[in-house]
mmCIF file with all atom_site columns, C-alpha atoms in Angstrom:
data_model
loop_
_atom_site.group_PDB
_atom_site.id
_atom_site.type_symbol
_atom_site.label_atom_id
_atom_site.label_alt_id
_atom_site.label_comp_id
_atom_site.label_asym_id
_atom_site.label_entity_id
_atom_site.label_seq_id
_atom_site.pdbx_PDB_ins_code
_atom_site.Cartn_x
_atom_site.Cartn_y
_atom_site.Cartn_z
_atom_site.occupancy
_atom_site.B_iso_or_equiv
_atom_site.pdbx_formal_charge
_atom_site.auth_seq_id
_atom_site.auth_comp_id
_atom_site.auth_asym_id
_atom_site.auth_atom_id
_atom_site.pdbx_PDB_model_num
ATOM 1   C CA . ASP N 1 1   ? -28.927 4.773  152.969 1.00 0.00 ? 556 ASP N CA 1
ATOM 2   C CA . ALA N 1 2   ? -31.143 2.401  155.060 1.00 0.00 ? 557 ALA N CA 1
ATOM 3   C CA . GLY N 1 3   ? -28.132 1.604  157.157 1.00 0.00 ? 558 GLY N CA 1
ATOM 4   C CA . ILE N 1 4   ? -28.849 4.068  159.809 1.00 0.00 ? 559 ILE N CA 1
ATOM 5   C CA . THR N 1 5   ? -32.705 4.486  161.125 1.00 0.00 ? 560 THR N CA 1
ATOM 6   C CA . GLN N 1 6   ? -33.801 6.790  163.710 1.00 0.00 ? 561 GLN N CA 1
ATOM 7   C CA . SER N 1 7   ? -37.104 6.462  165.437 1.00 0.00 ? 562 SER N CA 1
ATOM 8   C CA . PRO N 1 8   ? -39.652 7.975  165.915 1.00 0.00 ? 563 PRO N CA 1
ATOM 9   C CA . ARG N 1 9   ? -39.536 10.432 163.087 1.00 0.00 ? 564 ARG N CA 1
ATOM 10  C CA . TYR N 1 10  ? -41.827 12.722 164.888 1.00 0.00 ? 565 TYR N CA 1
ATOM 11  C CA . LYS N 1 11  ? -42.438 13.225 168.741 1.00 0.00 ? 566 LYS N CA 1
ATOM 12  C CA . ILE N 1 12  ? -44.325 15.769 170.693 1.00 0.00 ? 567 ILE N CA 1
ATOM 13  C CA . THR N 1 13  ? -43.702 16.004 174.437 1.00 0.00 ? 568 THR N CA 1
ATOM 14  C CA . GLU N 1 14  ? -44.684 18.227 177.327 1.00 0.00 ? 569 GLU N CA 1
ATOM 15  C CA . THR N 1 15  ? -42.027 19.963 179.238 1.00 0.00 ? 570 THR N CA 1
ATOM 16  C CA . GLY N 1 16  ? -40.439 17.821 182.249 1.00 0.00 ? 571 GLY N CA 1
ATOM 17  C CA . ARG N 1 17  ? -41.120 14.650 180.533 1.00 0.00 ? 572 ARG N CA 1
ATOM 18  C CA . GLN N 1 18  ? -38.497 12.060 179.725 1.00 0.00 ? 573 GLN N CA 1
ATOM 19  C CA . VAL N 1 19  ? -38.057 11.134 176.048 1.00 0.00 ? 574 VAL N CA 1
ATOM 20  C CA . THR N 1 20  ? -35.820 8.756  174.299 1.00 0.00 ? 575 THR N CA 1
ATOM 21  C CA . LEU N 1 21  ? -34.796 8.850  170.698 1.00 0.00 ? 576 LEU N CA 1
ATOM 22  C CA . MET N 1 22  ? -33.524 5.893  169.038 1.00 0.00 ? 577 MET N CA 1
ATOM 23  C CA . CYS N 1 23  ? -30.781 5.027  166.480 1.00 0.00 ? 578 CYS N CA 1
ATOM 24  C CA . HIS N 1 24  ? -29.645 1.940  165.035 1.00 0.00 ? 579 HIS N CA 1
ATOM 25  C CA . GLN N 1 25  ? -27.147 1.017  162.478 1.00 0.00 ? 580 GLN N CA 1
ATOM 26  C CA . THR N 1 26  ? -26.385 -2.088 160.159 1.00 0.00 ? 581 THR N CA 1
ATOM 27  C CA . TRP N 1 27  ? -23.040 -0.878 159.174 1.00 0.00 ? 582 TRP N CA 1
ATOM 28  C CA . SER N 1 28  ? -21.105 -1.815 162.559 1.00 0.00 ? 583 SER N CA 1
ATOM 29  C CA . HIS N 1 29  ? -19.638 1.400  162.450 1.00 0.00 ? 584 HIS N CA 1
ATOM 30  C CA . SER N 1 30  ? -17.392 2.011  165.360 1.00 0.00 ? 585 SER N CA 1
ATOM 31  C CA . TYR N 1 31  ? -18.256 5.842  165.859 1.00 0.00 ? 586 TYR N CA 1
ATOM 32  C CA . MET N 1 32  ? -21.591 7.246  166.391 1.00 0.00 ? 587 MET N CA 1
ATOM 33  C CA . PHE N 1 33  ? -22.933 10.701 167.098 1.00 0.00 ? 588 PHE N CA 1
ATOM 34  C CA . TRP N 1 34  ? -25.916 12.655 167.888 1.00 0.00 ? 589 TRP N CA 1
ATOM 35  C CA . TYR N 1 35  ? -26.265 16.407 166.446 1.00 0.00 ? 590 TYR N CA 1
ATOM 36  C CA . ARG N 1 36  ? -29.043 18.599 166.847 1.00 0.00 ? 591 ARG N CA 1
ATOM 37  C CA . GLN N 1 37  ? -30.072 21.083 163.768 1.00 0.00 ? 592 GLN N CA 1
ATOM 38  C CA . ASP N 1 38  ? -31.449 24.473 164.678 1.00 0.00 ? 593 ASP N CA 1
ATOM 39  C CA . LEU N 1 39  ? -31.954 27.602 162.307 1.00 0.00 ? 594 LEU N CA 1
ATOM 40  C CA . GLY N 1 40  ? -28.939 29.919 162.110 1.00 0.00 ? 595 GLY N CA 1
ATOM 41  C CA . HIS N 1 41  ? -26.731 27.368 164.196 1.00 0.00 ? 596 HIS N CA 1
ATOM 42  C CA . GLY N 1 42  ? -26.119 24.482 161.380 1.00 0.00 ? 597 GLY N CA 1
ATOM 43  C CA . LEU N 1 43  ? -25.777 21.103 163.133 1.00 0.00 ? 598 LEU N CA 1
ATOM 44  C CA . ARG N 1 44  ? -24.350 20.982 166.608 1.00 0.00 ? 599 ARG N CA 1
ATOM 45  C CA . LEU N 1 45  ? -22.776 17.815 168.351 1.00 0.00 ? 600 LEU N CA 1
ATOM 46  C CA . ILE N 1 46  ? -24.602 16.637 171.550 1.00 0.00 ? 601 ILE N CA 1
ATOM 47  C CA . TYR N 1 47  ? -22.725 13.481 172.326 1.00 0.00 ? 602 TYR N CA 1
ATOM 48  C CA . TYR N 1 48  ? -20.701 10.739 170.489 1.00 0.00 ? 603 TYR N CA 1
ATOM 49  C CA . SER N 1 49  ? -19.332 7.319  170.662 1.00 0.00 ? 604 SER N CA 1
ATOM 50  C CA . ALA N 1 50  ? -16.254 5.884  169.575 1.00 0.00 ? 605 ALA N CA 1
ATOM 51  C CA . ALA N 1 51  ? -17.298 2.273  170.490 1.00 0.00 ? 606 ALA N CA 1
ATOM 52  C CA . ALA N 1 52  ? -19.534 0.263  172.619 1.00 0.00 ? 607 ALA N CA 1
ATOM 53  C CA . ASP N 1 53  ? -19.278 1.820  176.448 1.00 0.00 ? 608 ASP N CA 1
ATOM 54  C CA . ILE N 1 54  ? -17.349 4.626  175.356 1.00 0.00 ? 609 ILE N CA 1
ATOM 55  C CA . THR N 1 55  ? -19.242 7.712  174.978 1.00 0.00 ? 610 THR N CA 1
ATOM 56  C CA . ASP N 1 56  ? -18.142 11.511 175.494 1.00 0.00 ? 611 ASP N CA 1
ATOM 57  C CA . LYS N 1 57  ? -19.699 15.237 175.426 1.00 0.00 ? 612 LYS N CA 1
ATOM 58  C CA . GLY N 1 58  ? -19.787 17.266 172.314 1.00 0.00 ? 613 GLY N CA 1
ATOM 59  C CA . GLU N 1 59  ? -20.575 21.131 172.160 1.00 0.00 ? 614 GLU N CA 1
ATOM 60  C CA . VAL N 1 60  ? -24.053 20.958 173.793 1.00 0.00 ? 615 VAL N CA 1
ATOM 61  C CA . PRO N 1 61  ? -24.243 18.086 175.905 1.00 0.00 ? 616 PRO N CA 1
ATOM 62  C CA . ASP N 1 62  ? -26.372 19.771 178.764 1.00 0.00 ? 617 ASP N CA 1
ATOM 63  C CA . GLY N 1 63  ? -29.805 17.875 179.391 1.00 0.00 ? 618 GLY N CA 1
ATOM 64  C CA . TYR N 1 64  ? -29.152 14.937 177.603 1.00 0.00 ? 619 TYR N CA 1
ATOM 65  C CA . VAL N 1 65  ? -28.051 11.237 178.477 1.00 0.00 ? 620 VAL N CA 1
ATOM 66  C CA . VAL N 1 66  ? -26.642 8.555  176.187 1.00 0.00 ? 621 VAL N CA 1
ATOM 67  C CA . SER N 1 67  ? -25.530 5.059  176.438 1.00 0.00 ? 622 SER N CA 1
ATOM 68  C CA . ARG N 1 68  ? -24.111 2.357  173.864 1.00 0.00 ? 623 ARG N CA 1
ATOM 69  C CA . SER N 1 69  ? -24.059 -0.834 175.199 1.00 0.00 ? 624 SER N CA 1
ATOM 70  C CA . LYS N 1 70  ? -24.082 -2.398 171.649 1.00 0.00 ? 625 LYS N CA 1
ATOM 71  C CA . THR N 1 71  ? -22.320 -1.263 168.843 1.00 0.00 ? 626 THR N CA 1
ATOM 72  C CA . GLU N 1 72  ? -25.378 -0.969 166.634 1.00 0.00 ? 627 GLU N CA 1
ATOM 73  C CA . ASN N 1 73  ? -27.684 1.020  169.108 1.00 0.00 ? 628 ASN N CA 1
ATOM 74  C CA . PHE N 1 74  ? -27.313 4.906  170.462 1.00 0.00 ? 629 PHE N CA 1
ATOM 75  C CA . PRO N 1 75  ? -30.222 6.163  172.224 1.00 0.00 ? 630 PRO N CA 1
ATOM 76  C CA . LEU N 1 76  ? -30.579 9.698  173.168 1.00 0.00 ? 631 LEU N CA 1
ATOM 77  C CA . THR N 1 77  ? -32.481 10.579 176.255 1.00 0.00 ? 632 THR N CA 1
ATOM 78  C CA . LEU N 1 78  ? -33.658 13.890 177.473 1.00 0.00 ? 633 LEU N CA 1
ATOM 79  C CA . GLU N 1 79  ? -34.039 13.584 181.161 1.00 0.00 ? 634 GLU N CA 1
ATOM 80  C CA . SER N 1 80  ? -36.419 16.240 181.838 1.00 0.00 ? 635 SER N CA 1
ATOM 81  C CA . ALA N 1 81  ? -37.463 18.053 178.277 1.00 0.00 ? 636 ALA N CA 1
ATOM 82  C CA . THR N 1 82  ? -37.400 21.692 178.099 1.00 0.00 ? 637 THR N CA 1
ATOM 83  C CA . ARG N 1 83  ? -38.652 23.855 175.203 1.00 0.00 ? 638 ARG N CA 1
ATOM 84  C CA . SER N 1 84  ? -35.274 25.041 174.153 1.00 0.00 ? 639 SER N CA 1
ATOM 85  C CA . GLN N 1 85  ? -34.674 21.213 173.386 1.00 0.00 ? 640 GLN N CA 1
ATOM 86  C CA . THR N 1 86  ? -37.368 21.582 170.359 1.00 0.00 ? 641 THR N CA 1
ATOM 87  C CA . SER N 1 87  ? -35.210 20.651 167.525 1.00 0.00 ? 642 SER N CA 1
ATOM 88  C CA . VAL N 1 88  ? -34.386 18.296 164.836 1.00 0.00 ? 643 VAL N CA 1
ATOM 89  C CA . TYR N 1 89  ? -32.049 15.576 165.811 1.00 0.00 ? 644 TYR N CA 1
ATOM 90  C CA . PHE N 1 90  ? -29.888 13.572 163.453 1.00 0.00 ? 645 PHE N CA 1
ATOM 91  C CA . CYS N 1 91  ? -27.923 10.538 164.377 1.00 0.00 ? 646 CYS N CA 1
ATOM 92  C CA . ALA N 1 92  ? -24.749 9.791  162.256 1.00 0.00 ? 647 ALA N CA 1
ATOM 93  C CA . SER N 1 93  ? -22.185 6.902  162.153 1.00 0.00 ? 648 SER N CA 1
ATOM 94  C CA . SER N 1 94  ? -18.746 6.771  160.542 1.00 0.00 ? 649 SER N CA 1
ATOM 95  C CA . VAL N 1 95  ? -16.051 4.363  159.944 1.00 0.00 ? 650 VAL N CA 1
ATOM 96  C CA . PRO N 1 96  ? -12.644 5.401  162.000 1.00 0.00 ? 651 PRO N CA 1
ATOM 97  C CA . GLY N 1 97  ? -9.532  5.668  160.060 1.00 0.00 ? 652 GLY N CA 1
ATOM 98  C CA . THR N 1 98  ? -6.234  7.501  160.334 1.00 0.00 ? 653 THR N CA 1
ATOM 99  C CA . ASP N 1 99  ? -7.737  10.314 158.966 1.00 0.00 ? 654 ASP N CA 1
ATOM 100 C CA . ASN N 1 100 ? -11.401 11.387 159.489 1.00 0.00 ? 655 ASN N CA 1
ATOM 101 C CA . SER N 1 101 ? -14.192 9.976  157.301 1.00 0.00 ? 656 SER N CA 1
ATOM 102 C CA . PRO N 1 102 ? -17.383 10.995 156.321 1.00 0.00 ? 657 PRO N CA 1
ATOM 103 C CA . LEU N 1 103 ? -20.743 11.043 158.619 1.00 0.00 ? 658 LEU N CA 1
ATOM 104 C CA . HIS N 1 104 ? -23.841 9.075  157.272 1.00 0.00 ? 659 HIS N CA 1
ATOM 105 C CA . PHE N 1 105 ? -26.830 10.598 158.607 1.00 0.00 ? 660 PHE N CA 1
ATOM 106 C CA . GLY N 1 106 ? -30.342 9.088  159.676 1.00 0.00 ? 661 GLY N CA 1
ATOM 107 C CA . ASN N 1 107 ? -33.692 10.992 158.487 1.00 0.00 ? 662 ASN N CA 1
ATOM 108 C CA . GLY N 1 108 ? -33.694 12.565 161.402 1.00 0.00 ? 663 GLY N CA 1
ATOM 109 C CA . THR N 1 109 ? -36.345 12.844 164.538 1.00 0.00 ? 664 THR N CA 1
ATOM 110 C CA . ARG N 1 110 ? -38.486 16.257 164.486 1.00 0.00 ? 665 ARG N CA 1
ATOM 111 C CA . LEU N 1 111 ? -39.018 16.804 168.463 1.00 0.00 ? 666 LEU N CA 1
ATOM 112 C CA . THR N 1 112 ? -41.370 19.445 169.777 1.00 0.00 ? 667 THR N CA 1
ATOM 113 C CA . VAL N 1 113 ? -41.600 20.276 173.533 1.00 0.00 ? 668 VAL N CA 1
ATOM 114 C CA . THR N 1 114 ? -44.795 21.984 174.645 1.00 0.00 ? 669 THR N CA 1
ATOM 115 C CA . GLY U 2 1   ? -12.417 24.000 170.306 1.00 0.00 ? 704 GLY U CA 1
ATOM 116 C CA . GLU U 2 2   ? -12.926 24.257 166.472 1.00 0.00 ? 705 GLU U CA 1
ATOM 117 C CA . ASN U 2 3   ? -14.857 26.995 164.954 1.00 0.00 ? 706 ASN U CA 1
ATOM 118 C CA . VAL U 2 4   ? -16.035 27.136 161.258 1.00 0.00 ? 707 VAL U CA 1
ATOM 119 C CA . GLU U 2 5   ? -17.716 30.214 159.889 1.00 0.00 ? 708 GLU U CA 1
ATOM 120 C CA . GLN U 2 6   ? -19.633 30.211 156.676 1.00 0.00 ? 709 GLN U CA 1
ATOM 121 C CA . HIS U 2 7   ? -20.828 32.795 154.363 1.00 0.00 ? 710 HIS U CA 1
ATOM 122 C CA . PRO U 2 8   ? -23.081 33.797 152.810 1.00 0.00 ? 711 PRO U CA 1
ATOM 123 C CA . SER U 2 9   ? -26.055 32.578 154.955 1.00 0.00 ? 712 SER U CA 1
ATOM 124 C CA . THR U 2 10  ? -28.164 32.880 151.496 1.00 0.00 ? 713 THR U CA 1
ATOM 125 C CA . LEU U 2 11  ? -27.333 32.948 147.939 1.00 0.00 ? 714 LEU U CA 1
ATOM 126 C CA . SER U 2 12  ? -29.542 33.401 144.688 1.00 0.00 ? 715 SER U CA 1
ATOM 127 C CA . VAL U 2 13  ? -28.262 32.477 141.665 1.00 0.00 ? 716 VAL U CA 1
ATOM 128 C CA . GLN U 2 14  ? -29.669 32.284 138.012 1.00 0.00 ? 717 GLN U CA 1
ATOM 129 C CA . GLU U 2 15  ? -29.783 28.951 136.444 1.00 0.00 ? 718 GLU U CA 1
ATOM 130 C CA . GLY U 2 16  ? -26.341 28.201 134.835 1.00 0.00 ? 719 GLY U CA 1
ATOM 131 C CA . ASP U 2 17  ? -24.503 30.879 136.697 1.00 0.00 ? 720 ASP U CA 1
ATOM 132 C CA . SER U 2 18  ? -21.747 29.681 139.245 1.00 0.00 ? 721 SER U CA 1
ATOM 133 C CA . ALA U 2 19  ? -22.065 29.752 143.055 1.00 0.00 ? 722 ALA U CA 1
ATOM 134 C CA . VAL U 2 20  ? -19.407 30.066 145.474 1.00 0.00 ? 723 VAL U CA 1
ATOM 135 C CA . ILE U 2 21  ? -19.732 29.323 149.331 1.00 0.00 ? 724 ILE U CA 1
ATOM 136 C CA . LYS U 2 22  ? -16.731 30.080 151.675 1.00 0.00 ? 725 LYS U CA 1
ATOM 137 C CA . CYS U 2 23  ? -15.821 28.667 154.995 1.00 0.00 ? 726 CYS U CA 1
ATOM 138 C CA . THR U 2 24  ? -13.235 29.634 157.540 1.00 0.00 ? 727 THR U CA 1
ATOM 139 C CA . TYR U 2 25  ? -11.963 27.265 160.534 1.00 0.00 ? 728 TYR U CA 1
ATOM 140 C CA . SER U 2 26  ? -9.984  28.062 163.436 1.00 0.00 ? 729 SER U CA 1
ATOM 141 C CA . ASP U 2 27  ? -8.047  24.754 164.347 1.00 0.00 ? 730 ASP U CA 1
ATOM 142 C CA . SER U 2 28  ? -4.667  24.689 162.255 1.00 0.00 ? 731 SER U CA 1
ATOM 143 C CA . ALA U 2 29  ? -4.800  20.797 163.162 1.00 0.00 ? 732 ALA U CA 1
ATOM 144 C CA . SER U 2 30  ? -8.051  20.306 161.319 1.00 0.00 ? 733 SER U CA 1
ATOM 145 C CA . ASN U 2 31  ? -7.294  17.837 158.392 1.00 0.00 ? 734 ASN U CA 1
ATOM 146 C CA . TYR U 2 32  ? -10.865 16.851 156.935 1.00 0.00 ? 735 TYR U CA 1
ATOM 147 C CA . PHE U 2 33  ? -13.116 19.203 155.232 1.00 0.00 ? 736 PHE U CA 1
ATOM 148 C CA . PRO U 2 34  ? -16.416 17.794 153.869 1.00 0.00 ? 737 PRO U CA 1
ATOM 149 C CA . TRP U 2 35  ? -19.273 19.387 152.280 1.00 0.00 ? 738 TRP U CA 1
ATOM 150 C CA . TYR U 2 36  ? -23.048 18.497 152.789 1.00 0.00 ? 739 TYR U CA 1
ATOM 151 C CA . LYS U 2 37  ? -26.178 19.111 150.865 1.00 0.00 ? 740 LYS U CA 1
ATOM 152 C CA . GLN U 2 38  ? -29.659 18.986 152.467 1.00 0.00 ? 741 GLN U CA 1
ATOM 153 C CA . GLU U 2 39  ? -32.832 19.313 150.690 1.00 0.00 ? 742 GLU U CA 1
ATOM 154 C CA . LEU U 2 40  ? -35.736 20.484 152.539 1.00 0.00 ? 743 LEU U CA 1
ATOM 155 C CA . GLY U 2 41  ? -37.047 17.775 155.154 1.00 0.00 ? 744 GLY U CA 1
ATOM 156 C CA . LYS U 2 42  ? -34.057 15.561 154.387 1.00 0.00 ? 745 LYS U CA 1
ATOM 157 C CA . ARG U 2 43  ? -30.848 14.348 155.925 1.00 0.00 ? 746 ARG U CA 1
ATOM 158 C CA . PRO U 2 44  ? -27.606 16.060 155.178 1.00 0.00 ? 747 PRO U CA 1
ATOM 159 C CA . GLN U 2 45  ? -25.810 14.030 152.603 1.00 0.00 ? 748 GLN U CA 1
ATOM 160 C CA . LEU U 2 46  ? -22.131 14.309 151.788 1.00 0.00 ? 749 LEU U CA 1
ATOM 161 C CA . ILE U 2 47  ? -21.250 15.928 148.234 1.00 0.00 ? 750 ILE U CA 1
ATOM 162 C CA . ILE U 2 48  ? -17.497 16.341 148.323 1.00 0.00 ? 751 ILE U CA 1
ATOM 163 C CA . ASP U 2 49  ? -14.695 16.224 150.697 1.00 0.00 ? 752 ASP U CA 1
ATOM 164 C CA . ILE U 2 50  ? -10.843 17.211 150.642 1.00 0.00 ? 753 ILE U CA 1
ATOM 165 C CA . ARG U 2 51  ? -8.122  16.574 153.380 1.00 0.00 ? 754 ARG U CA 1
ATOM 166 C CA . SER U 2 52  ? -5.561  18.880 154.294 1.00 0.00 ? 755 SER U CA 1
ATOM 167 C CA . ASN U 2 53  ? -2.831  17.168 151.879 1.00 0.00 ? 756 ASN U CA 1
ATOM 168 C CA . VAL U 2 54  ? -4.737  18.299 148.732 1.00 0.00 ? 757 VAL U CA 1
ATOM 169 C CA . GLY U 2 55  ? -5.268  21.755 147.489 1.00 0.00 ? 758 GLY U CA 1
ATOM 170 C CA . GLU U 2 56  ? -8.250  21.288 145.248 1.00 0.00 ? 759 GLU U CA 1
ATOM 171 C CA . LYS U 2 57  ? -10.756 18.448 144.387 1.00 0.00 ? 760 LYS U CA 1
ATOM 172 C CA . LYS U 2 58  ? -13.154 18.351 141.477 1.00 0.00 ? 761 LYS U CA 1
ATOM 173 C CA . ASP U 2 59  ? -16.291 16.195 140.894 1.00 0.00 ? 762 ASP U CA 1
ATOM 174 C CA . GLN U 2 60  ? -18.264 16.825 137.594 1.00 0.00 ? 763 GLN U CA 1
ATOM 175 C CA . ARG U 2 61  ? -19.908 20.595 138.211 1.00 0.00 ? 764 ARG U CA 1
ATOM 176 C CA . ILE U 2 62  ? -18.528 20.672 142.088 1.00 0.00 ? 765 ILE U CA 1
ATOM 177 C CA . ALA U 2 63  ? -15.300 21.783 143.328 1.00 0.00 ? 766 ALA U CA 1
ATOM 178 C CA . VAL U 2 64  ? -13.847 22.493 146.489 1.00 0.00 ? 767 VAL U CA 1
ATOM 179 C CA . THR U 2 65  ? -10.343 24.188 147.438 1.00 0.00 ? 768 THR U CA 1
ATOM 180 C CA . LEU U 2 66  ? -8.416  24.416 150.586 1.00 0.00 ? 769 LEU U CA 1
ATOM 181 C CA . ASN U 2 67  ? -6.122  27.210 151.512 1.00 0.00 ? 770 ASN U CA 1
ATOM 182 C CA . LYS U 2 68  ? -4.402  25.836 154.773 1.00 0.00 ? 771 LYS U CA 1
ATOM 183 C CA . THR U 2 69  ? -2.375  28.708 155.441 1.00 0.00 ? 772 THR U CA 1
ATOM 184 C CA . ALA U 2 70  ? -5.543  31.137 155.405 1.00 0.00 ? 773 ALA U CA 1
ATOM 185 C CA . LYS U 2 71  ? -7.328  28.445 157.010 1.00 0.00 ? 774 LYS U CA 1
ATOM 186 C CA . HIS U 2 72  ? -10.571 28.520 154.724 1.00 0.00 ? 775 HIS U CA 1
ATOM 187 C CA . PHE U 2 73  ? -12.051 26.579 152.184 1.00 0.00 ? 776 PHE U CA 1
ATOM 188 C CA . SER U 2 74  ? -14.635 27.033 149.230 1.00 0.00 ? 777 SER U CA 1
ATOM 189 C CA . LEU U 2 75  ? -17.379 25.142 147.254 1.00 0.00 ? 778 LEU U CA 1
ATOM 190 C CA . HIS U 2 76  ? -17.737 26.045 143.646 1.00 0.00 ? 779 HIS U CA 1
ATOM 191 C CA . ILE U 2 77  ? -20.708 24.827 141.960 1.00 0.00 ? 780 ILE U CA 1
ATOM 192 C CA . THR U 2 78  ? -20.493 25.723 138.291 1.00 0.00 ? 781 THR U CA 1
ATOM 193 C CA . GLU U 2 79  ? -23.632 25.447 135.614 1.00 0.00 ? 782 GLU U CA 1
ATOM 194 C CA . THR U 2 80  ? -26.015 25.714 138.429 1.00 0.00 ? 783 THR U CA 1
ATOM 195 C CA . GLN U 2 81  ? -29.287 23.843 138.170 1.00 0.00 ? 784 GLN U CA 1
ATOM 196 C CA . PRO U 2 82  ? -32.660 24.242 139.852 1.00 0.00 ? 785 PRO U CA 1
ATOM 197 C CA . GLU U 2 83  ? -32.026 20.993 141.715 1.00 0.00 ? 786 GLU U CA 1
ATOM 198 C CA . ASP U 2 84  ? -28.799 22.379 143.342 1.00 0.00 ? 787 ASP U CA 1
ATOM 199 C CA . SER U 2 85  ? -31.197 24.382 145.258 1.00 0.00 ? 788 SER U CA 1
ATOM 200 C CA . ALA U 2 86  ? -30.786 23.396 148.980 1.00 0.00 ? 789 ALA U CA 1
ATOM 201 C CA . VAL U 2 87  ? -28.782 24.066 152.153 1.00 0.00 ? 790 VAL U CA 1
ATOM 202 C CA . TYR U 2 88  ? -25.222 23.610 152.173 1.00 0.00 ? 791 TYR U CA 1
ATOM 203 C CA . PHE U 2 89  ? -23.032 22.824 155.032 1.00 0.00 ? 792 PHE U CA 1
ATOM 204 C CA . CYS U 2 90  ? -19.410 22.986 155.349 1.00 0.00 ? 793 CYS U CA 1
ATOM 205 C CA . ALA U 2 91  ? -17.436 21.079 158.009 1.00 0.00 ? 794 ALA U CA 1
ATOM 206 C CA . ALA U 2 92  ? -14.164 20.600 159.643 1.00 0.00 ? 795 ALA U CA 1
ATOM 207 C CA . SER U 2 93  ? -12.780 17.984 161.727 1.00 0.00 ? 796 SER U CA 1
ATOM 208 C CA . SER U 2 94  ? -11.844 18.978 165.213 1.00 0.00 ? 797 SER U CA 1
ATOM 209 C CA . ARG U 2 95  ? -8.398  17.991 166.821 1.00 0.00 ? 798 ARG U CA 1
ATOM 210 C CA . TYR U 2 96  ? -9.922  15.226 168.918 1.00 0.00 ? 799 TYR U CA 1
ATOM 211 C CA . GLY U 2 97  ? -11.476 11.934 167.723 1.00 0.00 ? 800 GLY U CA 1
ATOM 212 C CA . ASN U 2 98  ? -13.486 11.644 164.550 1.00 0.00 ? 801 ASN U CA 1
ATOM 213 C CA . LYS U 2 99  ? -15.756 14.743 165.163 1.00 0.00 ? 802 LYS U CA 1
ATOM 214 C CA . LEU U 2 100 ? -17.099 17.248 162.766 1.00 0.00 ? 803 LEU U CA 1
ATOM 215 C CA . VAL U 2 101 ? -17.719 20.828 163.518 1.00 0.00 ? 804 VAL U CA 1
ATOM 216 C CA . PHE U 2 102 ? -20.337 22.375 161.117 1.00 0.00 ? 805 PHE U CA 1
ATOM 217 C CA . GLY U 2 103 ? -20.791 25.931 159.630 1.00 0.00 ? 806 GLY U CA 1
ATOM 218 C CA . ALA U 2 104 ? -24.192 27.385 160.089 1.00 0.00 ? 807 ALA U CA 1
ATOM 219 C CA . GLY U 2 105 ? -25.277 26.464 156.450 1.00 0.00 ? 808 GLY U CA 1
ATOM 220 C CA . THR U 2 106 ? -25.915 28.294 153.179 1.00 0.00 ? 809 THR U CA 1
ATOM 221 C CA . ILE U 2 107 ? -29.539 28.468 151.395 1.00 0.00 ? 810 ILE U CA 1
ATOM 222 C CA . LEU U 2 108 ? -28.882 28.064 147.709 1.00 0.00 ? 811 LEU U CA 1
ATOM 223 C CA . ARG U 2 109 ? -31.663 29.337 145.424 1.00 0.00 ? 812 ARG U CA 1
ATOM 224 C CA . VAL U 2 110 ? -31.346 28.486 141.829 1.00 0.00 ? 813 VAL U CA 1
ATOM 225 C CA . LYS U 2 111 ? -33.658 30.492 139.690 1.00 0.00 ? 814 LYS U CA 1
ATOM 226 C CA . SER U 2 112 ? -35.008 29.210 136.471 1.00 0.00 ? 815 SER U CA 1
#
């Protein structure tokens, strides 16, 4: 699914640095999500957005900031990276409906905080 | 909030045998239950889903069953093949919005 792209694919940063992970989708999906994937925890929701300028916290939002000024973009910023934020980050999108609808995931960003 | 538990964490089967992965959820208002397959280094991809008004759904070798009363749902893979080896995640919709809560995942190994 080339419709949702994440960049960079790999990132190494130092503790305390700010880093932004990018997510872009071409489907005009209303909903966008950020999940982190860690061994033994599955996928945990960080933040989500129902539409442009509407964002809300998920299960593990501490240390992260999001924005959504345009429907197609949903960047995730780590304001001051910590080692515990070393993870694989997945962006996803979905079309809203009366019932929930499937998530379409990007290829992920592997972030290492040293 | 919603909590999803998934078992087993690892599962090894012989090629041709069946594999069953089970999940339980906590929020009785959840109404959507997808299953995702994730190959090594790849993104999770939807393989099958079921909604709360249906008890069972099949797609070739894959089936999902849902027991709303007991709040559990299961993935069944028949005639397993080596390419079925992957991590499988169950998920349930939370009460609010279009969010999914995922189980911790099951590593399935199909031995040939």
